[in-house]
Amino acid sequence: MLKTPKPEEDAIHVAAPLGFDAQAIPIHEVCGDQPKVAKDLQSPEALKARFRSPPNWQPEITDENRHVIAADIIAKRQAVGKVTKAAVLIPLLLKEDGLWVLLTQRTNHLRDHAGQISFPGGRMDPEDQSTNDTALRESEEEIGLDRNRVEIIGHLPEYLTVSGYSVTPVVGLVQAQAEYVLDEFEVADVFEVPLSFLLDPANHQVRLWQSEQGGRRFYSMPYENRFIWGATAGMLRNLYHLLKV
């Protein structure tokens, strides 16, 4: 059942306006001139080695993260007793032709990030012992992903969202399932994208949204008929930065 927003929730919910169409925002630039990720770094063993011994690298701070920090969104959320910790699983599917990323399309009626493309995941429950537990539990609940098919190989830096969450991206190698059982309330669809496509900076677009509050840049990575953008694209950019070095 849908919840009626409370006044204190509205006060801390700073997101895109109702009806915001990210795909209609003009492309400011494409990142094709940035360094590419070597193909030999995109194998399962190379990824495990990179997470075990990461080089000196710099995560990217997106405008969304800057906005959350400047507006003190997470502190305001905590002040009204809201949970702020969350985790997502970045599922790297092991396939014969290389690694693919499993993504979900959220249903249109959700309060936060309705209709957007995301990784399976959600907020931490009190019973969760770690962000790994959260990511695996949420993946089971949302898409029926068997946790026994997931090998966690590392984590990316926390990502702050305008909906007030500090999200830990948990990276895992996944033995693909024949089918996925979707939580019909939260997940409209699941699909796969080649990891090589998402790591290619030529497929990373910067879009510039101008509003009365000023401009805000965000990343998008359109793939076929899917429009990947926002926090999901921001986390993928950090995976790119980790591997490009």
CSV table of C-alpha atoms in Angstrom, one decimal:
chain,number,residue,atom,x,y,z
A,1,MET,CA,0.0,0.0,0.0
A,2,LEU,CA,1.3,3.5,-0.9
A,3,LYS,CA,2.1,5.7,2.1
A,4,THR,CA,0.9,9.3,2.4
A,5,PRO,CA,3.9,11.5,2.7
A,6,LYS,CA,4.3,13.2,6.1
A,7,PRO,CA,5.4,16.9,6.3
A,8,GLU,CA,8.8,16.0,7.8
A,9,GLU,CA,9.4,13.6,4.9
A,10,ASP,CA,8.6,16.3,2.4
A,11,ALA,CA,11.1,18.6,4.1
A,12,ILE,CA,14.0,16.2,3.6
A,13,HIS,CA,13.0,14.8,0.2
A,14,VAL,CA,14.9,16.9,-2.2
A,15,ALA,CA,14.8,15.3,-5.6
A,16,ALA,CA,13.9,16.0,-9.2
A,17,PRO,CA,10.5,17.7,-9.7
A,18,LEU,CA,7.4,15.6,-10.5
A,19,GLY,CA,7.4,14.6,-14.1
A,20,PHE,CA,11.2,15.1,-14.5
A,21,ASP,CA,12.4,13.5,-17.7
A,22,ALA,CA,16.2,12.9,-17.4
A,23,GLN,CA,16.4,11.6,-21.0
A,24,ALA,CA,15.1,15.0,-22.2
A,25,ILE,CA,17.9,16.9,-20.5
A,26,PRO,CA,20.5,18.0,-23.1
A,27,ILE,CA,23.9,16.2,-23.4
A,28,HIS,CA,26.6,18.6,-22.2
A,29,GLU,CA,29.5,16.4,-23.1
A,30,VAL,CA,30.5,12.8,-23.8
A,31,CYS,CA,33.5,11.3,-22.0
A,32,GLY,CA,35.1,9.6,-25.1
A,33,ASP,CA,38.4,11.3,-24.7
A,34,GLN,CA,39.0,9.8,-21.2
A,35,PRO,CA,41.3,6.7,-20.6
A,36,LYS,CA,39.8,3.3,-21.5
A,37,VAL,CA,39.8,0.3,-19.2
A,38,ALA,CA,42.2,-2.4,-20.5
A,39,LYS,CA,40.4,-5.5,-21.7
A,40,ASP,CA,42.6,-7.7,-19.5
A,41,LEU,CA,41.3,-5.9,-16.4
A,42,GLN,CA,37.7,-6.9,-17.2
A,43,SER,CA,38.1,-10.6,-16.4
A,44,PRO,CA,36.8,-12.2,-13.2
A,45,GLU,CA,40.3,-12.9,-11.9
A,46,ALA,CA,41.6,-9.4,-12.8
A,47,LEU,CA,38.7,-7.8,-11.0
A,48,LYS,CA,39.3,-9.9,-7.9
A,49,ALA,CA,42.9,-8.9,-7.9
A,50,ARG,CA,42.1,-5.2,-8.3
A,51,PHE,CA,39.8,-5.3,-5.3
A,52,ARG,CA,42.3,-7.2,-3.2
A,53,SER,CA,45.1,-4.7,-4.0
A,54,PRO,CA,43.5,-1.5,-5.3
A,55,PRO,CA,45.8,1.2,-6.8
A,56,ASN,CA,45.9,4.8,-5.6
A,57,TRP,CA,42.7,6.1,-7.2
A,58,GLN,CA,40.2,8.9,-6.8
A,59,PRO,CA,36.5,8.3,-6.5
A,60,GLU,CA,34.4,10.9,-8.4
A,61,ILE,CA,32.1,13.2,-6.4
A,62,THR,CA,29.0,13.8,-8.4
A,63,ASP,CA,26.8,16.9,-8.2
A,64,GLU,CA,24.2,14.7,-6.5
A,65,ASN,CA,26.6,13.9,-3.7
A,66,ARG,CA,27.6,17.6,-3.4
A,67,HIS,CA,24.0,18.6,-3.2
A,68,VAL,CA,23.2,16.0,-0.4
A,69,ILE,CA,26.2,17.2,1.6
A,70,ALA,CA,25.4,20.9,1.1
A,71,ALA,CA,21.7,20.5,2.0
A,72,ASP,CA,22.5,18.3,5.0
A,73,ILE,CA,19.9,15.8,3.7
A,74,ILE,CA,21.2,12.7,5.6
A,75,ALA,CA,21.4,14.6,8.9
A,76,LYS,CA,17.9,15.9,8.5
A,77,ARG,CA,16.7,12.4,7.7
A,78,GLN,CA,18.4,11.0,10.9
A,79,ALA,CA,16.8,13.8,12.9
A,80,VAL,CA,13.3,12.5,12.2
A,81,GLY,CA,14.4,8.9,12.9
A,82,LYS,CA,14.9,7.7,9.3
A,83,VAL,CA,17.4,4.9,8.5
A,84,THR,CA,20.2,6.2,6.3
A,85,LYS,CA,22.4,3.2,5.6
A,86,ALA,CA,21.7,1.1,2.5
A,87,ALA,CA,23.5,-1.2,0.1
A,88,VAL,CA,23.1,-2.4,-3.4
A,89,LEU,CA,24.6,-5.4,-5.2
A,90,ILE,CA,26.5,-4.8,-8.5
A,91,PRO,CA,25.9,-8.2,-9.9
A,92,LEU,CA,28.5,-9.2,-12.6
A,93,LEU,CA,27.1,-12.2,-14.4
A,94,LEU,CA,29.6,-14.9,-15.5
A,95,LYS,CA,28.8,-15.6,-19.1
A,96,GLU,CA,30.7,-17.3,-22.0
A,97,ASP,CA,31.2,-14.0,-23.8
A,98,GLY,CA,32.4,-12.1,-20.7
A,99,LEU,CA,30.9,-10.3,-17.8
A,100,TRP,CA,27.5,-8.7,-17.9
A,101,VAL,CA,25.8,-6.4,-15.4
A,102,LEU,CA,22.4,-7.3,-14.1
A,103,LEU,CA,20.1,-4.3,-13.6
A,104,THR,CA,16.5,-3.7,-12.5
A,105,GLN,CA,13.8,-1.4,-13.7
A,106,ARG,CA,11.9,0.0,-10.8
A,107,THR,CA,8.1,0.2,-10.8
A,108,ASN,CA,6.5,3.6,-11.5
A,109,HIS,CA,4.6,4.0,-8.3
A,110,LEU,CA,7.5,4.0,-5.9
A,111,ARG,CA,8.2,7.2,-3.9
A,112,ASP,CA,12.0,7.2,-4.4
A,113,HIS,CA,13.4,6.9,-7.9
A,114,ALA,CA,10.2,5.5,-9.5
A,115,GLY,CA,10.7,4.0,-12.9
A,116,GLN,CA,14.5,4.3,-12.8
A,117,ILE,CA,17.1,1.7,-13.5
A,118,SER,CA,19.0,0.5,-10.5
A,119,PHE,CA,20.9,-2.3,-8.9
A,120,PRO,CA,19.1,-4.6,-6.6
A,121,GLY,CA,19.3,-3.4,-3.0
A,122,GLY,CA,17.8,-1.2,-0.3
A,123,ARG,CA,18.1,0.0,3.2
A,124,MET,CA,19.7,-1.9,6.0
A,125,ASP,CA,17.5,-3.8,8.4
A,126,PRO,CA,18.4,-4.2,12.1
A,127,GLU,CA,18.9,-7.9,11.5
A,128,ASP,CA,21.6,-7.3,8.8
A,129,GLN,CA,25.1,-7.9,10.1
A,130,SER,CA,26.8,-6.0,7.3
A,131,THR,CA,26.2,-4.2,4.0
A,132,ASN,CA,27.0,-7.6,2.3
A,133,ASP,CA,24.0,-9.1,4.2
A,134,THR,CA,21.8,-6.2,3.1
A,135,ALA,CA,22.8,-6.4,-0.6
A,136,LEU,CA,22.3,-10.2,-0.7
A,137,ARG,CA,19.0,-10.1,1.3
A,138,GLU,CA,17.6,-7.4,-0.9
A,139,SER,CA,18.6,-9.1,-4.1
A,140,GLU,CA,16.8,-12.3,-2.9
A,141,GLU,CA,13.7,-10.3,-2.0
A,142,GLU,CA,13.6,-8.1,-5.2
A,143,ILE,CA,14.6,-10.5,-7.9
A,144,GLY,CA,15.0,-14.0,-6.3
A,145,LEU,CA,18.8,-14.1,-6.7
A,146,ASP,CA,20.2,-17.1,-4.9
A,147,ARG,CA,22.9,-15.7,-2.5
A,148,ASN,CA,24.8,-19.0,-2.9
A,149,ARG,CA,25.4,-18.0,-6.6
A,150,VAL,CA,27.1,-14.8,-5.5
A,151,GLU,CA,30.8,-14.4,-4.8
A,152,ILE,CA,31.4,-11.0,-3.2
A,153,ILE,CA,34.7,-9.5,-4.4
A,154,GLY,CA,34.8,-6.0,-3.1
A,155,HIS,CA,33.1,-2.7,-2.4
A,156,LEU,CA,33.0,0.8,-4.0
A,157,PRO,CA,32.9,4.0,-2.0
A,158,GLU,CA,29.6,5.0,-0.4
A,159,TYR,CA,27.2,7.0,-2.7
A,160,LEU,CA,24.9,9.6,-1.3
A,161,THR,CA,21.4,10.0,-2.9
A,162,VAL,CA,19.0,12.8,-2.8
A,163,SER,CA,16.4,10.5,-1.2
A,164,GLY,CA,18.6,10.5,1.9
A,165,TYR,CA,20.6,7.3,1.8
A,166,SER,CA,24.3,6.5,2.1
A,167,VAL,CA,24.6,3.5,-0.2
A,168,THR,CA,27.4,1.0,-0.2
A,169,PRO,CA,27.9,-0.7,-3.6
A,170,VAL,CA,28.8,-4.4,-3.1
A,171,VAL,CA,30.4,-6.0,-6.1
A,172,GLY,CA,29.8,-9.7,-6.7
A,173,LEU,CA,30.5,-12.3,-9.4
A,174,VAL,CA,27.2,-14.1,-10.1
A,175,GLN,CA,26.5,-17.4,-11.7
A,176,ALA,CA,23.5,-16.5,-13.9
A,177,GLN,CA,20.1,-18.1,-13.0
A,178,ALA,CA,17.7,-19.4,-15.6
A,179,GLU,CA,15.0,-17.1,-14.4
A,180,TYR,CA,14.4,-14.4,-11.7
A,181,VAL,CA,11.4,-14.1,-9.5
A,182,LEU,CA,10.5,-10.4,-9.3
A,183,ASP,CA,8.9,-8.5,-6.4
A,184,GLU,CA,6.1,-7.0,-8.4
A,185,PHE,CA,5.7,-4.1,-6.1
A,186,GLU,CA,9.3,-2.8,-6.5
A,187,VAL,CA,10.7,-4.3,-9.7
A,188,ALA,CA,9.1,-4.1,-13.2
A,189,ASP,CA,11.8,-5.8,-15.1
A,190,VAL,CA,15.4,-7.2,-15.0
A,191,PHE,CA,17.9,-7.0,-17.9
A,192,GLU,CA,21.6,-7.4,-18.7
A,193,VAL,CA,24.2,-5.0,-20.1
A,194,PRO,CA,27.8,-6.0,-21.1
A,195,LEU,CA,30.3,-4.8,-18.6
A,196,SER,CA,32.5,-3.7,-21.4
A,197,PHE,CA,29.8,-1.3,-22.6
A,198,LEU,CA,29.4,0.3,-19.2
A,199,LEU,CA,33.2,0.7,-18.7
A,200,ASP,CA,33.7,2.4,-22.0
A,201,PRO,CA,33.9,6.2,-21.4
A,202,ALA,CA,32.6,6.8,-24.9
A,203,ASN,CA,29.2,5.6,-23.6
A,204,HIS,CA,29.3,8.0,-20.6
A,205,GLN,CA,27.3,11.1,-21.2
A,206,VAL,CA,27.2,14.2,-19.0
A,207,ARG,CA,23.8,16.0,-19.0
A,208,LEU,CA,23.3,19.4,-17.5
A,209,TRP,CA,19.9,20.2,-15.9
A,210,GLN,CA,19.2,23.9,-15.4
A,211,SER,CA,16.7,24.9,-12.7
A,212,GLU,CA,15.8,27.9,-10.5
A,213,GLN,CA,18.2,26.5,-7.9
A,214,GLY,CA,21.0,26.4,-10.5
A,215,GLY,CA,22.5,23.8,-12.7
A,216,ARG,CA,23.2,20.2,-11.9
A,217,ARG,CA,25.3,17.7,-13.9
A,218,PHE,CA,24.5,14.0,-13.9
A,219,TYR,CA,25.7,11.0,-15.9
A,220,SER,CA,23.8,8.8,-18.3
A,221,MET,CA,24.7,5.6,-20.1
A,222,PRO,CA,21.9,4.8,-22.6
A,223,TYR,CA,21.9,1.2,-23.7
A,224,GLU,CA,19.5,0.0,-26.5
A,225,ASN,CA,16.0,1.1,-25.1
A,226,ARG,CA,17.2,1.5,-21.5
A,227,PHE,CA,18.2,4.8,-20.0
A,228,ILE,CA,20.7,4.3,-17.2
A,229,TRP,CA,21.4,7.5,-15.2
A,230,GLY,CA,21.7,9.2,-11.8
A,231,ALA,CA,23.0,7.2,-8.8
A,232,THR,CA,23.4,3.9,-10.9
A,233,ALA,CA,25.5,5.7,-13.5
A,234,GLY,CA,27.5,7.4,-10.7
A,235,MET,CA,28.4,4.1,-9.1
A,236,LEU,CA,29.4,2.7,-12.4
A,237,ARG,CA,31.6,5.7,-13.0
A,238,ASN,CA,33.4,4.8,-9.8
A,239,LEU,CA,33.9,1.2,-10.9
A,240,TYR,CA,35.3,2.7,-14.2
A,241,HIS,CA,37.7,5.0,-12.2
A,242,LEU,CA,38.9,2.0,-10.1
A,243,LEU,CA,39.7,0.0,-13.2
A,244,LYS,CA,41.1,2.7,-15.5
A,245,VAL,CA,44.2,3.2,-13.5
